[in-house]
Short mmCIF file of C-alpha atoms and ligand atoms in Angstrom, two decimals:
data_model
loop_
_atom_site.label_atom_id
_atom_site.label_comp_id
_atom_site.label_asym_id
_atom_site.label_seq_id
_atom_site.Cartn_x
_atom_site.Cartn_y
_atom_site.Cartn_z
CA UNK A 20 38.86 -8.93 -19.82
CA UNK A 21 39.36 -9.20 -16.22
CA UNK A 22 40.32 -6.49 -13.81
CA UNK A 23 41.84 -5.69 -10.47
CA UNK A 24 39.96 -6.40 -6.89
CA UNK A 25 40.19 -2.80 -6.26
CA UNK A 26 38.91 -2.14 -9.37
CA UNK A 27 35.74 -4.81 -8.82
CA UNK A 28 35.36 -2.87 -5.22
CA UNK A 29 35.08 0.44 -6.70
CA UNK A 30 32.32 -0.81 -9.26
CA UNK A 31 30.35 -3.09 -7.35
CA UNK A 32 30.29 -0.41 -4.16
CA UNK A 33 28.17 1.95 -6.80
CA UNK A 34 25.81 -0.81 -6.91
CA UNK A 35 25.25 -1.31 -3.48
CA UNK A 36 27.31 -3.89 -2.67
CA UNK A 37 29.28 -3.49 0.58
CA UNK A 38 32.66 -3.55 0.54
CA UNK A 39 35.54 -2.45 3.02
CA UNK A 40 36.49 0.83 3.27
CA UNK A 41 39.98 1.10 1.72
CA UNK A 42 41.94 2.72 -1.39
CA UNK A 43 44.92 1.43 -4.18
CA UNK A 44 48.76 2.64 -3.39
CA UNK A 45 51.54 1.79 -5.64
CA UNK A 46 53.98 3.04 -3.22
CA UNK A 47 54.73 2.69 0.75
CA UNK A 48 53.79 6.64 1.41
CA UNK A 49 50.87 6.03 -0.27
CA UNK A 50 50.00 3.08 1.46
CA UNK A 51 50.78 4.89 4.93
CA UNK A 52 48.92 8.12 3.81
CA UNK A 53 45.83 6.15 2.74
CA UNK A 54 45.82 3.66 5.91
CA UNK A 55 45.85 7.41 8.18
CA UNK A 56 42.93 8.70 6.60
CA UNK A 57 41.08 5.41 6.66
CA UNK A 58 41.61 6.05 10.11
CA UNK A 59 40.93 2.85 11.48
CA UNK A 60 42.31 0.33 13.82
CA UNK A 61 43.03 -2.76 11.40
CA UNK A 62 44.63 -2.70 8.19
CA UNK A 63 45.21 -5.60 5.57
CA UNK A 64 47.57 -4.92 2.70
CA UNK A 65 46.82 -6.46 -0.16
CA UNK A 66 48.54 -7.73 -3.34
CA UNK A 67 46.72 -6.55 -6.57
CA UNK A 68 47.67 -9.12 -9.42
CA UNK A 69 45.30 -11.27 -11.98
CA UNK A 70 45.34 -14.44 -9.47
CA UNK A 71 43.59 -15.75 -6.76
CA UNK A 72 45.80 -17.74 -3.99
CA UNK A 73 47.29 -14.54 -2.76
CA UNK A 74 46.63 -14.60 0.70
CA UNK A 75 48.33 -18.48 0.93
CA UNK A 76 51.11 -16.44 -1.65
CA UNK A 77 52.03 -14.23 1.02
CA UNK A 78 50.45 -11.34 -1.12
CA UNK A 79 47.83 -10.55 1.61
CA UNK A 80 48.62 -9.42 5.06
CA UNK A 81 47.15 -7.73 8.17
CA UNK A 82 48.26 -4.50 10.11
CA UNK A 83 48.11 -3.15 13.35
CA UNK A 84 49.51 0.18 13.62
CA UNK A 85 50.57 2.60 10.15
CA UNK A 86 54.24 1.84 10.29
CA UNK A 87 53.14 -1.56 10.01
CA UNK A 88 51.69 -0.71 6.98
CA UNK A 89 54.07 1.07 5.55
CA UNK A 90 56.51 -1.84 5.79
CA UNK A 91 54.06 -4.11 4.59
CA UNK A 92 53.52 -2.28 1.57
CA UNK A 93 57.35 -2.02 0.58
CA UNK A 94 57.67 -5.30 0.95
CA UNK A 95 54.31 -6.95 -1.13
CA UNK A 96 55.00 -4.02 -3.83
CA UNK A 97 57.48 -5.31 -6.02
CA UNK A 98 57.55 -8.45 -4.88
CA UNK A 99 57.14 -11.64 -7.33
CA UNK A 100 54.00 -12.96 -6.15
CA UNK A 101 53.53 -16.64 -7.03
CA UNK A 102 50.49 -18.35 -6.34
CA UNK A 103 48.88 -21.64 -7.78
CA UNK A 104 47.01 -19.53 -10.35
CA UNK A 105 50.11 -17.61 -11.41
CA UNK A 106 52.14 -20.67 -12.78
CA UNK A 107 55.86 -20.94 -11.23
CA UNK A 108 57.23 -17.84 -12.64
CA UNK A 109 54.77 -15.46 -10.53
CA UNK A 110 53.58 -12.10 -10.59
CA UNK A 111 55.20 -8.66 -10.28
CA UNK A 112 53.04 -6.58 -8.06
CA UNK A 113 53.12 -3.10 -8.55
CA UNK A 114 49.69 -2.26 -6.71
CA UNK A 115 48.69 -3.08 -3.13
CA UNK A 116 44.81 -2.35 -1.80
CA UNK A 117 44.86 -1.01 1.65
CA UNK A 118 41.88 -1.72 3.31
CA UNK A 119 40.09 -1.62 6.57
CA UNK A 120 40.50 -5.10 8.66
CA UNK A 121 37.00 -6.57 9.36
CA UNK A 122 36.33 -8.58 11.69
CA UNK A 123 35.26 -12.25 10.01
CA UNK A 124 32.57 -14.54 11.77
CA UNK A 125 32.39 -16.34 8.76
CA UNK A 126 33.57 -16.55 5.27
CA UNK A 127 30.84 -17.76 2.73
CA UNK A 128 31.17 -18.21 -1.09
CA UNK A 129 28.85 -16.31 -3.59
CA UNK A 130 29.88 -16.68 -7.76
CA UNK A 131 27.70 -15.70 -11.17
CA UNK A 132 28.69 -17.07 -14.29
CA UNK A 133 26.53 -17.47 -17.24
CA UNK A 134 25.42 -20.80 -17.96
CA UNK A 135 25.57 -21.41 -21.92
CA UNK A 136 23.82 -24.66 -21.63
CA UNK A 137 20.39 -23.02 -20.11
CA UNK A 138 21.09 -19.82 -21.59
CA UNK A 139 20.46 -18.40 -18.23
CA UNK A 140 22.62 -16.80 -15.37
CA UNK A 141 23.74 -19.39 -12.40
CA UNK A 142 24.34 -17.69 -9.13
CA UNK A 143 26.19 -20.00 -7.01
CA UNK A 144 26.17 -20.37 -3.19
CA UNK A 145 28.69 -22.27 -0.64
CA UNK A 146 29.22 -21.89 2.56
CA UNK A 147 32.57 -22.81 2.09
CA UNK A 148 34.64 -19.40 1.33
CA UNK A 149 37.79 -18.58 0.77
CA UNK A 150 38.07 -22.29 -0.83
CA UNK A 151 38.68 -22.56 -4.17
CA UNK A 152 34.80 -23.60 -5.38
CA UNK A 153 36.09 -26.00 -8.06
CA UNK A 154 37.42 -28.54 -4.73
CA UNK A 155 34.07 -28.12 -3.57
CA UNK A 156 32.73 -29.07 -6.25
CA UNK A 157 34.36 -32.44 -6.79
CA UNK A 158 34.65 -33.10 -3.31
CA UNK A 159 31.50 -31.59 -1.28
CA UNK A 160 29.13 -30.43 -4.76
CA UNK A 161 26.03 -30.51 -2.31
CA UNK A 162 27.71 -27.90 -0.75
CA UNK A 163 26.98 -25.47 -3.28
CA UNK A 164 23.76 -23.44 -4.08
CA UNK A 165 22.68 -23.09 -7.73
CA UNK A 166 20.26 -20.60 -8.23
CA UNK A 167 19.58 -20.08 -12.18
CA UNK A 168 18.28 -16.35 -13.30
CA UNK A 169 15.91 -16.25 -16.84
CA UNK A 170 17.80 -12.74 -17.65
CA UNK A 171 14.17 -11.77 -19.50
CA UNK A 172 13.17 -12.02 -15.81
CA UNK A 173 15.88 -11.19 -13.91
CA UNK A 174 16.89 -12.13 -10.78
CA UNK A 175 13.82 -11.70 -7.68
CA UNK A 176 13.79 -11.00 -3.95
CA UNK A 177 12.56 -14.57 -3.32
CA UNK A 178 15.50 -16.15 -5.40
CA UNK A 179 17.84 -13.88 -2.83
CA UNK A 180 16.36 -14.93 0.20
CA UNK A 181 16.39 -18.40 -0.55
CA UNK A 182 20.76 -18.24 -1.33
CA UNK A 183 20.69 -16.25 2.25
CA UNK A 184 18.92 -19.16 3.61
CA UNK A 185 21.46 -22.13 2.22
CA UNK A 186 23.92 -19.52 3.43
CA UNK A 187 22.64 -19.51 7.12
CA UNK A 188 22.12 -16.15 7.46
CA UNK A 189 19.57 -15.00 9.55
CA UNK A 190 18.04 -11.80 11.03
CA UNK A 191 18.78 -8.23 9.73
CA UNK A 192 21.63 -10.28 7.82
CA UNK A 193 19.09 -12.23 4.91
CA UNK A 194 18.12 -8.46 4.20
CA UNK A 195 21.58 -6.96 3.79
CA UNK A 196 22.89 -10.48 1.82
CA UNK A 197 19.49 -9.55 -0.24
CA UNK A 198 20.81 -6.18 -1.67
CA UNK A 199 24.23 -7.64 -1.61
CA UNK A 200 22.81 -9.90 -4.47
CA UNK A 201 20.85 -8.18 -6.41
CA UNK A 202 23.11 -5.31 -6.68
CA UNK A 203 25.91 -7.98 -7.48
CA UNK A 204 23.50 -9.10 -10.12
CA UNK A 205 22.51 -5.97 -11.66
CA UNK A 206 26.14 -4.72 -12.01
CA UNK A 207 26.81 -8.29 -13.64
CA UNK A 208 24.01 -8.14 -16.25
CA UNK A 209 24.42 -4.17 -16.84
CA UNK A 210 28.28 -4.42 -17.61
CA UNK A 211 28.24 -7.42 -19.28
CA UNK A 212 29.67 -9.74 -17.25
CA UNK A 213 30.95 -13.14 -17.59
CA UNK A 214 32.38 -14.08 -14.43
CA UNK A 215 31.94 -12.37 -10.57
CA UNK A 216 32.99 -13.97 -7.48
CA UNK A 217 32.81 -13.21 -3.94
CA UNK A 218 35.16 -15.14 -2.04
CA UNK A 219 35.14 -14.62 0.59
CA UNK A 220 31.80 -13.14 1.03
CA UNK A 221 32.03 -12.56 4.70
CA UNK A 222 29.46 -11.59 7.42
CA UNK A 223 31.01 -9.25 10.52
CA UNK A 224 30.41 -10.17 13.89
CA UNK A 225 28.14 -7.25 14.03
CA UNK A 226 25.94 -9.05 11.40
CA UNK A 227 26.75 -6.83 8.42
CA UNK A 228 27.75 -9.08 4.95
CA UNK A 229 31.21 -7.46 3.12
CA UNK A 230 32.79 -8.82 -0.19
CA UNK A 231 36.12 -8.94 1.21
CA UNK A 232 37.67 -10.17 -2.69
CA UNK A 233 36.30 -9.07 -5.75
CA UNK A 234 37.02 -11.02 -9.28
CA UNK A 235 35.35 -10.06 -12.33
CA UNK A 236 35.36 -11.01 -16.10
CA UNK A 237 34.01 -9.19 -18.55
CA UNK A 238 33.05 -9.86 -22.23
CA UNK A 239 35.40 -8.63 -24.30
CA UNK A 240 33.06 -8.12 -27.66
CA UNK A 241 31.03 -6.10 -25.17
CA UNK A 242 33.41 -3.48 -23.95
CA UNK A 243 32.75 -1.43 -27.06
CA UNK A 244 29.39 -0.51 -24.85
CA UNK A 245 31.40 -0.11 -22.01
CA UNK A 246 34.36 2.47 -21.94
CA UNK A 247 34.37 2.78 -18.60
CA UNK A 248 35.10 -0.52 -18.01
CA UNK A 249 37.76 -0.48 -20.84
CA UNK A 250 39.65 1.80 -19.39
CA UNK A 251 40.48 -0.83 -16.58
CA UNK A 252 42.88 -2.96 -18.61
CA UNK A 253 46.27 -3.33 -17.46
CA UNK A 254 48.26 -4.22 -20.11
CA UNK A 255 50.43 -5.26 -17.57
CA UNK A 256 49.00 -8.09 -16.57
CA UNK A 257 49.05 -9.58 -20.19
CA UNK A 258 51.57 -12.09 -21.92
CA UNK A 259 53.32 -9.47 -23.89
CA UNK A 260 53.42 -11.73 -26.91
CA UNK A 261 50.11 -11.67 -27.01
CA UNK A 262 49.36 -8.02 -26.87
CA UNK A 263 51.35 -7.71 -29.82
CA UNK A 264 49.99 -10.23 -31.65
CA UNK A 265 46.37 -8.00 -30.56
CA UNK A 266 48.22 -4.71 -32.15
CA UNK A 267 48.05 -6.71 -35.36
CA UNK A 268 44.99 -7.89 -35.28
CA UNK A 269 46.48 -11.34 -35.13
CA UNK A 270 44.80 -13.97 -32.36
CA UNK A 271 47.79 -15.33 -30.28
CA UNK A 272 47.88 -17.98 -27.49
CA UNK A 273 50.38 -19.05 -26.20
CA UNK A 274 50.56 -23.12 -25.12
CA UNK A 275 53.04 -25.33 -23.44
CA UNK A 276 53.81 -27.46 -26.67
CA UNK A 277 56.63 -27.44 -29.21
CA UNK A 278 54.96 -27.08 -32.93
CA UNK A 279 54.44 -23.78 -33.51
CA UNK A 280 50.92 -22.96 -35.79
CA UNK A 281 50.20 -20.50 -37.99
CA UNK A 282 46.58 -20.76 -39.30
CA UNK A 283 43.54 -18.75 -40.91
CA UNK A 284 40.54 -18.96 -39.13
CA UNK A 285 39.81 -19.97 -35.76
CA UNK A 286 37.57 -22.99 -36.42
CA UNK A 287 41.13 -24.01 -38.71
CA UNK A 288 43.28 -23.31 -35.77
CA UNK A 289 41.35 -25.76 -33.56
CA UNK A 290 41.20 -28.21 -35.84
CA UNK A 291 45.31 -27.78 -36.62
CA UNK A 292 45.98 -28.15 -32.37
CA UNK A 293 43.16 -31.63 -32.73
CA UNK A 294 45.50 -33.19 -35.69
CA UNK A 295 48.91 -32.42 -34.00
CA UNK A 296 47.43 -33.94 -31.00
CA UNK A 297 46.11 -36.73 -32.98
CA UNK A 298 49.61 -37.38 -34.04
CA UNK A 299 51.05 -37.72 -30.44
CA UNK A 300 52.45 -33.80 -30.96
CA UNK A 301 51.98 -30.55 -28.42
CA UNK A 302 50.70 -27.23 -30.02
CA UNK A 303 53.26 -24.50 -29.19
CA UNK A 304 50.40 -21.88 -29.68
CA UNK A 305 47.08 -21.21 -31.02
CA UNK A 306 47.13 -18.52 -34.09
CA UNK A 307 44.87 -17.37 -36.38
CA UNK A 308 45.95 -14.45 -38.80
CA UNK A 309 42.16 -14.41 -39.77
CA UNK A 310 40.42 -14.77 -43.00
CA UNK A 311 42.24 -11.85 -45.02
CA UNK A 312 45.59 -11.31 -43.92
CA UNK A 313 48.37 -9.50 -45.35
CA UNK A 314 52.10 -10.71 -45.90
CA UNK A 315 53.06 -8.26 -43.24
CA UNK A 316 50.80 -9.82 -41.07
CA UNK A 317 52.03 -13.50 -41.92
CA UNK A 318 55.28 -11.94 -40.51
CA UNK A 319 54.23 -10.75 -37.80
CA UNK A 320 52.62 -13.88 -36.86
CA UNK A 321 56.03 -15.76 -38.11
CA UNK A 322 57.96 -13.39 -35.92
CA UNK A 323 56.20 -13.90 -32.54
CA UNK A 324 56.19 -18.24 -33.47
CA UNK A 325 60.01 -17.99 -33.79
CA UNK A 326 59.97 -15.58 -30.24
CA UNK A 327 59.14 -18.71 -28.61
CA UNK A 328 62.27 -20.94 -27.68
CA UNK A 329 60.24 -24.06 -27.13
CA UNK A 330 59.40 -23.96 -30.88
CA UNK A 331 60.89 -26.97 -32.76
CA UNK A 332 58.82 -27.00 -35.78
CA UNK A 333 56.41 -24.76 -37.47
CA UNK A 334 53.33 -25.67 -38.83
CA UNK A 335 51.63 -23.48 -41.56
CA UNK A 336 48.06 -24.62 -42.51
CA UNK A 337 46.28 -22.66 -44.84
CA UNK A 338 42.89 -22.74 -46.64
CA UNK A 339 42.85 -19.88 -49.08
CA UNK A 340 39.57 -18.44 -49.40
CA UNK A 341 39.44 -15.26 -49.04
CA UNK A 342 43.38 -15.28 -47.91
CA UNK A 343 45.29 -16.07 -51.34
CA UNK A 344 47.98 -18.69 -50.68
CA UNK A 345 50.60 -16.50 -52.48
CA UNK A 346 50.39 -14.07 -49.81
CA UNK A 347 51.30 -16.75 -47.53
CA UNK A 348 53.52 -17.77 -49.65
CA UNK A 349 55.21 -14.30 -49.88
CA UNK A 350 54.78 -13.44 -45.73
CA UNK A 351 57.01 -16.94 -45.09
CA UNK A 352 59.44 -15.74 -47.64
CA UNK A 353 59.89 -12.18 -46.11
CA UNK A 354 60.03 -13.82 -42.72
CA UNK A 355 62.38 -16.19 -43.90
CA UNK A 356 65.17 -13.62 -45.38
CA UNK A 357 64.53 -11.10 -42.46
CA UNK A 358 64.49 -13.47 -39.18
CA UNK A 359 65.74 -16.80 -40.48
CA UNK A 360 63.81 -19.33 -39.97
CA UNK A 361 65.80 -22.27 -38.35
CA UNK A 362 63.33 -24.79 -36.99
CA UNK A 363 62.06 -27.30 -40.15
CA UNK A 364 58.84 -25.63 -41.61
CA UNK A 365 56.33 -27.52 -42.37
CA UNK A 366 53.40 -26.48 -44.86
CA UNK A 367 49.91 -27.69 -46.28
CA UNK A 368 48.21 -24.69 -48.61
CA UNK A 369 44.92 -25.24 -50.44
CA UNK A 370 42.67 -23.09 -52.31
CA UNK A 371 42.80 -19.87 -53.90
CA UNK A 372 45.64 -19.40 -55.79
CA UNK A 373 47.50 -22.60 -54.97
CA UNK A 374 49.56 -23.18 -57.15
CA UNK A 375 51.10 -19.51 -57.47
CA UNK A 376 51.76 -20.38 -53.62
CA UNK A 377 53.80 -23.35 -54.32
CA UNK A 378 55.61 -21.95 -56.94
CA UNK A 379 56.68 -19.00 -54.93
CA UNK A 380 57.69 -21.63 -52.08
CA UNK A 381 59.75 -24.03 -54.07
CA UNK A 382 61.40 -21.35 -56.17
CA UNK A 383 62.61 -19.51 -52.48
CA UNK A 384 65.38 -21.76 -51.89
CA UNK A 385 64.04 -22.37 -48.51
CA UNK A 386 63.69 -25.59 -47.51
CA UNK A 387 60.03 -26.91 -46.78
CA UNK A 388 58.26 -29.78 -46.30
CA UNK A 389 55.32 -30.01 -47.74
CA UNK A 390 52.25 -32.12 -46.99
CA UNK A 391 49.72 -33.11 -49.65
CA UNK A 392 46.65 -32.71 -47.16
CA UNK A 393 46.38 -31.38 -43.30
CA UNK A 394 46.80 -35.34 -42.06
CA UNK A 395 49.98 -35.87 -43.81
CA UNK A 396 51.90 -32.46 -42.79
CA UNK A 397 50.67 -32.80 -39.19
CA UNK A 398 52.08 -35.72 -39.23
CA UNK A 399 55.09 -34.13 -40.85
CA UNK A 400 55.25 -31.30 -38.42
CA UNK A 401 55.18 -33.83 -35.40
CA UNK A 402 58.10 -35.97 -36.39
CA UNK A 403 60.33 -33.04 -37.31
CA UNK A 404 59.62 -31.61 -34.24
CA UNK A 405 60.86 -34.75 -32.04
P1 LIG B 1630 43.01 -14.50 -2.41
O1 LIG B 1630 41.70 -15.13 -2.77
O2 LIG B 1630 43.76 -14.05 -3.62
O3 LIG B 1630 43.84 -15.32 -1.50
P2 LIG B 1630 41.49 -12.72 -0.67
O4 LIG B 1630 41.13 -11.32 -0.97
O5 LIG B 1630 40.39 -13.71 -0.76
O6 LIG B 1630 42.70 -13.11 -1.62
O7 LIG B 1630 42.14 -12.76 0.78
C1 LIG B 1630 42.56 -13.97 1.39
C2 LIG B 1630 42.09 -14.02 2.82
O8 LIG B 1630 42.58 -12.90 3.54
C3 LIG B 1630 40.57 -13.95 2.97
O9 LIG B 1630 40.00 -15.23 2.86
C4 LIG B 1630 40.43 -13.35 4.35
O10 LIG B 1630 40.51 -14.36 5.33
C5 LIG B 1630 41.64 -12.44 4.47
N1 LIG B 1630 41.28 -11.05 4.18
C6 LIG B 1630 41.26 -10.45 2.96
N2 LIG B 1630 40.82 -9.16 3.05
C7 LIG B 1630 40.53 -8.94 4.34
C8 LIG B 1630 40.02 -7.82 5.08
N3 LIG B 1630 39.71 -6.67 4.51
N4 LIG B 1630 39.84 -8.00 6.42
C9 LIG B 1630 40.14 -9.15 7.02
N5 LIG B 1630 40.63 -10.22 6.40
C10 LIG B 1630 40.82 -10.14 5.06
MG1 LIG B 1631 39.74 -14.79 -2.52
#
């Protein structure tokens, strides 16, 4: 789950982590009332979607006096915001942060992710902020730090001091970067983090270090421990098709392709999106209905397939093990009489209860094309889909 910059302020500033003084506004009073009592004598307005790139956007911009403000903030708050991380269709911002201006000497780079391969956490360093890391990395990659933390361990002063060094800090600064760090670290490990980045991380002209942009990830089979942090999510910033599909307890992606899939089990799934691509065909979706589901559920899932226009085929790949193929059988039927299913359909069932399944299909009077394994009716799937 991710959340909100202001959001990631608020947390990491009870941590210890410095941050700039500022509040969130969803309207232009607000903003102005807020900016007043921050009662300073820069302001920055600021955008509050799910995407970096909003400063290049437009979605980030600096203010001089309140009315400034206020006019800022009418104009970023409902605005579509696109940036490269949005896609072309943008944003709709209904939050702005107001926040105190600082004054930048320079903007740095400071990420944590966890590092599956080591089983360890990898704090990375650049001085290259407010760049998007991943250029770095291909372009400049000695540019960038990598300290790894043994989480048994956890991260140590020394580990701190030697980022602040790659960093160039020096003075009074390698001591405030040092608590900037480790309280970074300890609200990453404490709320289960998967993702935080800092960019930029910025030191003032007076020497002090801020995080001046806050993006955090957290796991989502940890947020059971972490109600606080689950009370964050904006459904808002969520394909809607997918939250749905959620309500159900249905796992929904949504992809650029044209064969829409409806699987059990996620290893299934994969393997479905491998043998369409195998066959020169685009997944319109990931989808797994998961090891029991119910015929409502199979409509559900049949429901938010046909929601997508792109669809031009649907692919139903079943392994009935603990899901019996006539349920299947019955949820495409259902589907079928109460939506209509135009598109060919396209379907390989195997295992429990197969033949019921088949029965069912061929007796509906809907007209299917059947595969005898998952290689054939991929292949199927992908030629009645051109
Ligand atoms: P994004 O990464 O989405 O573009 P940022 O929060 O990183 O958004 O802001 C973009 C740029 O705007 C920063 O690199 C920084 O130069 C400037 N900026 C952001 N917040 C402030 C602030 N409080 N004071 C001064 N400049 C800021
Ligand atoms: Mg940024």
């Amino acid at each position: 789950m991710n959340i909100h910059e202001y959001q990631a302020k608020e947390l990491l500033s009870k941590y210890g982590v410095a941050v700039p003084m500022g509040k969130v506004a969803s309207h232009e009073d607000e903003a102005e009332q807020i900016a007043k009592d921050l009662n300073v004598e820069k302001f920055v307005v600021k955008a509050q979607i799910h995407a970096g790139g909003r400063g290049k956007g437009g979605g980030v911009k600096v203010a001089n006096m309140l009315d400034e403000v206020k006019r800022l903030a009418s104009e970023i708050l409902g605005m579509n915001l696109v940036t490269h991380q949005t896609g072309p269709e943008g944003k709709l911002v209904s939050k702005v942060l107001v926040e105190e201006a600082s004054n930048i000497a320079t903007e740095l780079y400071l990420g944590m992710v966890i590092d599956r391969a080591t089983e360890k956490i990898v704090i990375m360093a650049s001085q290259e902020g407010g760049m998007e890391i991943e250029e770095v990395a291909r372009t400049n990659p000695e540019k960038i730090l990598k300290e790894y933390v043994d989480p048994t361990v956890g991260l140590l002063p020394y580990q701190c001091r030697k980022i602040a060094y790659f960093l160039g800090l020096k003075g009074k600064t390698v001591n405030k970067a040092v608590k900037f760090i480790l309280g970074l670290y300890q609200a990453f490990t404490e709320k289960d983090c998967s993702l935080a980045e800092i960019n930029p991380l910025i030191v003032t002209n007076d020497g002090d270090v801020f995080a001046l942009d806050g993006k955090m990830n957290f796991d989502d089979n940890a947020l059971f421990r972490h109600p606080d942090i689950e009370k964050m999510h904006d459904p808002n910033e969520e394909d809607p098709t997918e939250l749905e599909a959620k309500k159900w307890g249905i796992s929904y992606v949504k992809l650029d392709g044209n064969i829409g899939c409806l699987v059990n089990g996620a290893g299934l799934a994969m393997s479905t999106m491998d043998i369409i691509k195998h066959h020169g065909g685009e997944p319109a979706n990931f989808l797994d209905v998961g090891g029991g589901a119910t015929a409502d559920q199979v409509l559900q899932a049949l429901k938010m397939i046909l929601s997508d226009p792109n669809v031009k085929a649907i692919f139903i790949n079943i392994f009935g093990g603990i899901m019996k193929c006539d349920t299947i059988a019955e949820g495409v039927i259902s589907a079928a009489k109460e939506v209509g299913i135009e598109v060919p359909l396209i379907v390989r069932l195997e295992g429990t209860n197969v033949e019921l399944g088949r029965k069912l299909l061929s007796e509906s009077g809907l007209n299917i094309i059947t595969g005898s394994d998952m290689r054939e009716a991929a292949g199927k799937a992908v030629d009645a889909a051109k």
